[in-house]
Amino acid sequence: MEPTTAPTKPQFSPAAQAEIKRLLTHYPEDRSKSALLPILHIAQAEFGGWVSPEVQDLVAETLGIKPIEVYEVSSFYTQYNLKPVGKHVLEICRTGPCMLRGSDELTAHLERITGAKVGGTSPDGTFTLKEVECLAACGFAPIVQVREKYYEQLDTPEAVDAMLSELKSLVHRPILPWEETGLPNSLKNY
Amino acid sequence: MGRKLLTEHINVEGIDTFEVYRKHGGYRSVEKALKTMTPEEVVEEVKKSGLRGRGGAGFPTGMKWSFLAKPEGVPRYLVCNADESEPGTFKDRQLMAKLPHLLIEGMITGSYALGARTSYIYIRGELLYVLRILEKAIAEAYAAGFLGENILGSGYSLDLHVHPGAGAYICGEETALLESLEGKRGNPRNKPPFPAVQGLYARPTVVNNVETIAAVPVIVNEGGDEYAKIGVGKSTGTKLISACGHLNKPGIYEIELGVPVEEFIYSDEYCGGIWKGRDLKAVVAGGSSVPILPKELILKTAAGENRLMTYESLSDGGFVTGTMLGSGGFIAMDETTCIVKNTWNFSRFYHHESCGQCSPCREGTGWLEKVLHRLEHGHGSMHDIDLIVSVAKQIEGNTICPLGEAAAWPVAAAVRHFRHEFEWHVTNPKEATMPGAAYRGAAVLA
């Protein structure tokens, strides 16, 4: 759909609405606020990889809670992006075990070749670099997560190049969180 | 070769599907429990097994289950803590992705024992692809009649759901996890009341780690007494150890509790020694929050005996070790590792992950990070070394949840065992790593 010039109130797609309806059945009727975190995940995937104040208002309206109840949650959890991001958000694990296997060098390398600084987006809007704390795959360090996919053992330029060319070849960002993105190698080959 | 109780079939093709899992003996514990045992009998078997919480604290699971308040007519919950976020720990991810039905089987049997009619698996938001594996497996279990109304005609009904977090280490703390599951910020609650009395939605709740719940089917099938025969003393059964850092073969290993640490690090069956032919310098044995130990102390006890991979052997010796088996996150560091940088990295983690509710933790973790950054970057003073020890002491024991201790212990232990390395950073401000900086800790053993 072509973007319109006048700002319009965001709306969930029918697929997202169906998923939200399913999620709400998981909790007692008077406890629907429990669905807030999963719905924010859906909202972030649907509306360009971040949750704007308008999108958060939509989430509040969907759950019948006050907007402040959404804001205080979205600002607490690091996975919700509160400002616009690039097409691919590269979450680089910088915690101890990854550091021991070269995450500092990986971060510097990614800054050089993507043109993005940590916390920022590359000039062409393709990559946002974000440092995160522990992705729980320490035995396969260093690691980058892009949406639902883990790229592991990124300790050679070749491995990093392979990741970036795979990302660049994607026509669009995976849109919805329930789209399959495949398992990391460490989970395929235990 | 030790027995594999949880991961025996992990490499079987298609074991993540109901059909293959069932062919390999899956869901027997559900049949046995629902058809031949009362809930109390299941709890009794878990008590007999000596199973201790595999998430880190090591509290006896059967005892935790028996604390659950059981007022009539009030719902109660079993919640699986799958928010694995402790640096160094990555065992549950593997277990859930490869053996989703093992966790689901444990959840059904455990829920039956506790009288829960709705149960949740709270999984960290980073693992949405694992969440989808679990959801698919849960749908298969519903279709096969192992979940939903009147399971196997027993009259027992259970609904099981997976719930994602969104990137907050603190949600691994059980009361913060419950807050998060209720759609709120993950701020830990004051205890008491404990979750066993007022947990999810203020109802009686048990929160158990993934690996703990995955052990329940084995215990019900084999019997608690049989399970208790494995291991050493009060450390019974098997444990998943996630090994990482400077090892030749990092990965997940299921060990019978009691394997010597030296064997775990150097034998080909496990980690295969230190990478690049280097020497071992130090180990964090149970996830980043447990105190670091230099090579000499992790391999041998103060009495000169082999240290074992058990809850007791790792923590034995009071101030000498003070470490723990914890969550089984085993981080090995080679001789080139800068302990100051490593300690600063861990402090940065805890500062970032502090929920900010308690002042000692919110402010103290920031101080630790700041002063350690100063020391690591050559701008510190000798006074700074005592300052971080003092700040760590002021955090410890003064917070609602154990994140305060988790932030303080690594700092205190690093200074205790590697003080000379901190001092070297002060006197050699332009050097990054102390050359050949080995443990020189005879004084602390005295």
Short mmCIF file of N, CA and C in Angstrom, two decimals, chain B residues 161-230:
data_model
loop_
_atom_site.label_atom_id
_atom_site.label_comp_id
_atom_site.label_asym_id
_atom_site.label_seq_id
_atom_site.Cartn_x
_atom_site.Cartn_y
_atom_site.Cartn_z
N HIS B 161 0.31 -22.73 28.02
CA HIS B 161 0.59 -21.62 27.09
C HIS B 161 2.04 -21.17 27.22
N VAL B 162 2.56 -20.64 26.12
CA VAL B 162 3.90 -20.05 26.15
C VAL B 162 3.75 -18.53 26.11
N HIS B 163 4.55 -17.84 26.91
CA HIS B 163 4.45 -16.39 27.03
C HIS B 163 5.84 -15.78 26.84
N PRO B 164 6.02 -14.83 25.92
CA PRO B 164 7.34 -14.26 25.72
C PRO B 164 7.63 -13.05 26.60
N GLY B 165 8.87 -12.94 27.05
CA GLY B 165 9.36 -11.71 27.67
C GLY B 165 9.83 -10.78 26.56
N ALA B 166 10.66 -9.78 26.94
CA ALA B 166 11.08 -8.83 25.91
C ALA B 166 12.45 -8.21 26.21
N GLY B 167 13.34 -9.03 26.78
CA GLY B 167 14.70 -8.52 26.98
C GLY B 167 14.87 -7.85 28.32
N ALA B 168 14.88 -8.64 29.39
CA ALA B 168 15.14 -8.11 30.73
C ALA B 168 15.61 -9.28 31.59
N TYR B 169 16.91 -9.24 31.92
CA TYR B 169 17.51 -10.32 32.74
C TYR B 169 16.77 -10.49 34.05
N ILE B 170 16.30 -9.41 34.61
CA ILE B 170 15.69 -9.46 35.93
C ILE B 170 14.45 -10.37 35.93
N CYS B 171 13.84 -10.57 34.77
CA CYS B 171 12.64 -11.40 34.71
C CYS B 171 12.95 -12.88 34.95
N GLY B 172 14.22 -13.23 35.10
CA GLY B 172 14.56 -14.58 35.53
C GLY B 172 14.34 -14.76 37.02
N GLU B 173 14.25 -13.64 37.75
CA GLU B 173 13.91 -13.71 39.18
C GLU B 173 12.41 -13.98 39.26
N GLU B 174 12.04 -14.97 40.10
CA GLU B 174 10.69 -15.51 39.95
C GLU B 174 9.56 -14.50 40.16
N THR B 175 9.71 -13.57 41.08
CA THR B 175 8.60 -12.64 41.28
C THR B 175 8.58 -11.56 40.19
N ALA B 176 9.77 -11.21 39.66
CA ALA B 176 9.81 -10.28 38.53
C ALA B 176 9.18 -10.93 37.31
N LEU B 177 9.44 -12.22 37.17
CA LEU B 177 8.85 -12.98 36.07
C LEU B 177 7.32 -12.96 36.15
N LEU B 178 6.80 -13.11 37.36
CA LEU B 178 5.34 -13.11 37.52
C LEU B 178 4.75 -11.73 37.20
N GLU B 179 5.45 -10.68 37.63
CA GLU B 179 5.01 -9.32 37.30
C GLU B 179 4.95 -9.16 35.77
N SER B 180 6.01 -9.64 35.12
CA SER B 180 6.09 -9.51 33.67
C SER B 180 4.98 -10.31 32.98
N LEU B 181 4.71 -11.48 33.53
CA LEU B 181 3.63 -12.33 32.98
C LEU B 181 2.27 -11.66 33.16
N GLU B 182 2.18 -10.77 34.12
CA GLU B 182 0.94 -10.02 34.32
C GLU B 182 0.89 -8.76 33.45
N GLY B 183 1.92 -8.58 32.62
CA GLY B 183 1.91 -7.45 31.69
C GLY B 183 2.47 -6.17 32.28
N LYS B 184 3.36 -6.32 33.25
CA LYS B 184 3.92 -5.13 33.91
C LYS B 184 5.44 -5.09 33.77
N ARG B 185 6.05 -4.02 34.28
CA ARG B 185 7.51 -3.97 34.34
C ARG B 185 7.99 -5.12 35.23
N GLY B 186 9.17 -5.64 34.94
CA GLY B 186 9.67 -6.77 35.72
C GLY B 186 10.34 -6.34 37.00
N ASN B 187 9.61 -5.70 37.89
CA ASN B 187 10.16 -5.32 39.19
C ASN B 187 9.90 -6.44 40.19
N PRO B 188 10.96 -6.97 40.83
CA PRO B 188 10.74 -8.05 41.81
C PRO B 188 9.82 -7.60 42.94
N ARG B 189 9.08 -8.56 43.49
CA ARG B 189 8.18 -8.26 44.61
C ARG B 189 8.90 -8.52 45.92
N ASN B 190 8.43 -7.84 46.94
CA ASN B 190 8.90 -8.14 48.29
C ASN B 190 8.41 -9.52 48.69
N LYS B 191 9.27 -10.27 49.39
CA LYS B 191 8.86 -11.57 49.91
C LYS B 191 9.10 -11.59 51.41
N PRO B 192 8.24 -12.17 52.24
CA PRO B 192 6.94 -12.72 51.89
C PRO B 192 5.92 -11.64 51.51
N PRO B 193 4.77 -12.06 50.95
CA PRO B 193 4.36 -13.44 50.68
C PRO B 193 5.14 -14.06 49.52
N PHE B 194 5.47 -15.33 49.64
CA PHE B 194 6.16 -16.04 48.59
C PHE B 194 5.15 -16.47 47.52
N PRO B 195 5.65 -16.76 46.30
CA PRO B 195 4.73 -17.17 45.24
C PRO B 195 3.88 -18.40 45.61
N ALA B 196 4.41 -19.26 46.47
CA ALA B 196 3.64 -20.45 46.86
C ALA B 196 2.32 -20.06 47.52
N VAL B 197 2.27 -18.85 48.06
CA VAL B 197 1.03 -18.36 48.69
C VAL B 197 0.35 -17.34 47.78
N GLN B 198 1.11 -16.36 47.32
CA GLN B 198 0.56 -15.34 46.41
C GLN B 198 1.51 -15.16 45.23
N GLY B 199 1.22 -15.86 44.15
CA GLY B 199 2.09 -15.79 42.98
C GLY B 199 1.41 -15.11 41.82
N LEU B 200 1.24 -15.83 40.72
CA LEU B 200 0.59 -15.26 39.55
C LEU B 200 -0.85 -14.89 39.86
N TYR B 201 -1.25 -13.69 39.53
CA TYR B 201 -2.60 -13.16 39.81
C TYR B 201 -2.96 -13.33 41.29
N ALA B 202 -1.91 -13.26 42.15
CA ALA B 202 -2.07 -13.40 43.61
C ALA B 202 -2.59 -14.79 44.01
N ARG B 203 -2.40 -15.76 43.13
CA ARG B 203 -2.80 -17.14 43.42
C ARG B 203 -1.56 -17.97 43.74
N PRO B 204 -1.74 -19.10 44.44
CA PRO B 204 -0.59 -19.95 44.75
C PRO B 204 0.10 -20.43 43.47
N THR B 205 1.42 -20.28 43.43
CA THR B 205 2.15 -20.54 42.19
C THR B 205 3.51 -21.17 42.49
N VAL B 206 3.90 -22.13 41.66
CA VAL B 206 5.26 -22.66 41.71
C VAL B 206 5.97 -22.22 40.45
N VAL B 207 7.19 -21.68 40.60
CA VAL B 207 8.00 -21.31 39.44
C VAL B 207 9.22 -22.23 39.43
N ASN B 208 9.40 -22.98 38.35
CA ASN B 208 10.54 -23.88 38.21
C ASN B 208 11.27 -23.64 36.91
N ASN B 209 12.58 -23.88 36.92
CA ASN B 209 13.40 -23.76 35.72
C ASN B 209 13.08 -24.88 34.71
N VAL B 210 13.39 -24.64 33.45
CA VAL B 210 13.14 -25.61 32.37
C VAL B 210 13.76 -26.97 32.69
N GLU B 211 15.03 -26.95 33.06
CA GLU B 211 15.74 -28.22 33.29
C GLU B 211 15.14 -28.98 34.47
N THR B 212 14.70 -28.24 35.49
CA THR B 212 14.06 -28.88 36.65
C THR B 212 12.81 -29.62 36.20
N ILE B 213 11.98 -28.95 35.41
CA ILE B 213 10.72 -29.56 34.98
C ILE B 213 10.99 -30.73 34.03
N ALA B 214 12.05 -30.59 33.22
CA ALA B 214 12.37 -31.67 32.29
C ALA B 214 12.84 -32.93 33.01
N ALA B 215 13.28 -32.79 34.27
CA ALA B 215 13.74 -33.96 35.03
C ALA B 215 12.56 -34.73 35.63
N VAL B 216 11.39 -34.09 35.71
CA VAL B 216 10.24 -34.72 36.38
C VAL B 216 9.80 -36.02 35.69
N PRO B 217 9.70 -36.06 34.35
CA PRO B 217 9.30 -37.32 33.72
C PRO B 217 10.24 -38.48 34.07
N VAL B 218 11.53 -38.20 34.09
CA VAL B 218 12.51 -39.26 34.42
C VAL B 218 12.26 -39.77 35.83
N ILE B 219 12.03 -38.84 36.76
CA ILE B 219 11.83 -39.20 38.16
C ILE B 219 10.55 -40.03 38.32
N VAL B 220 9.49 -39.63 37.65
CA VAL B 220 8.23 -40.37 37.77
C VAL B 220 8.37 -41.75 37.13
N ASN B 221 9.05 -41.82 35.99
CA ASN B 221 9.21 -43.12 35.31
C ASN B 221 10.10 -44.07 36.10
N GLU B 222 11.24 -43.56 36.55
CA GLU B 222 12.24 -44.44 37.19
C GLU B 222 12.02 -44.55 38.69
N GLY B 223 11.35 -43.59 39.27
CA GLY B 223 11.18 -43.56 40.72
C GLY B 223 12.22 -42.64 41.35
N GLY B 224 11.81 -41.95 42.39
CA GLY B 224 12.69 -40.99 43.04
C GLY B 224 13.95 -41.63 43.62
N ASP B 225 13.78 -42.84 44.18
CA ASP B 225 14.93 -43.51 44.79
C ASP B 225 16.01 -43.82 43.77
N GLU B 226 15.58 -44.28 42.59
CA GLU B 226 16.56 -44.61 41.53
C GLU B 226 17.32 -43.35 41.11
N TYR B 227 16.56 -42.24 40.95
CA TYR B 227 17.18 -40.98 40.52
C TYR B 227 18.22 -40.54 41.56
N ALA B 228 17.87 -40.74 42.83
CA ALA B 228 18.75 -40.27 43.91
C ALA B 228 20.06 -41.06 43.99
N LYS B 229 20.07 -42.24 43.35
CA LYS B 229 21.30 -43.05 43.38
C LYS B 229 22.39 -42.44 42.51
N ILE B 230 22.00 -41.60 41.56
CA ILE B 230 22.99 -40.96 40.68
C ILE B 230 23.52 -39.72 41.38
#
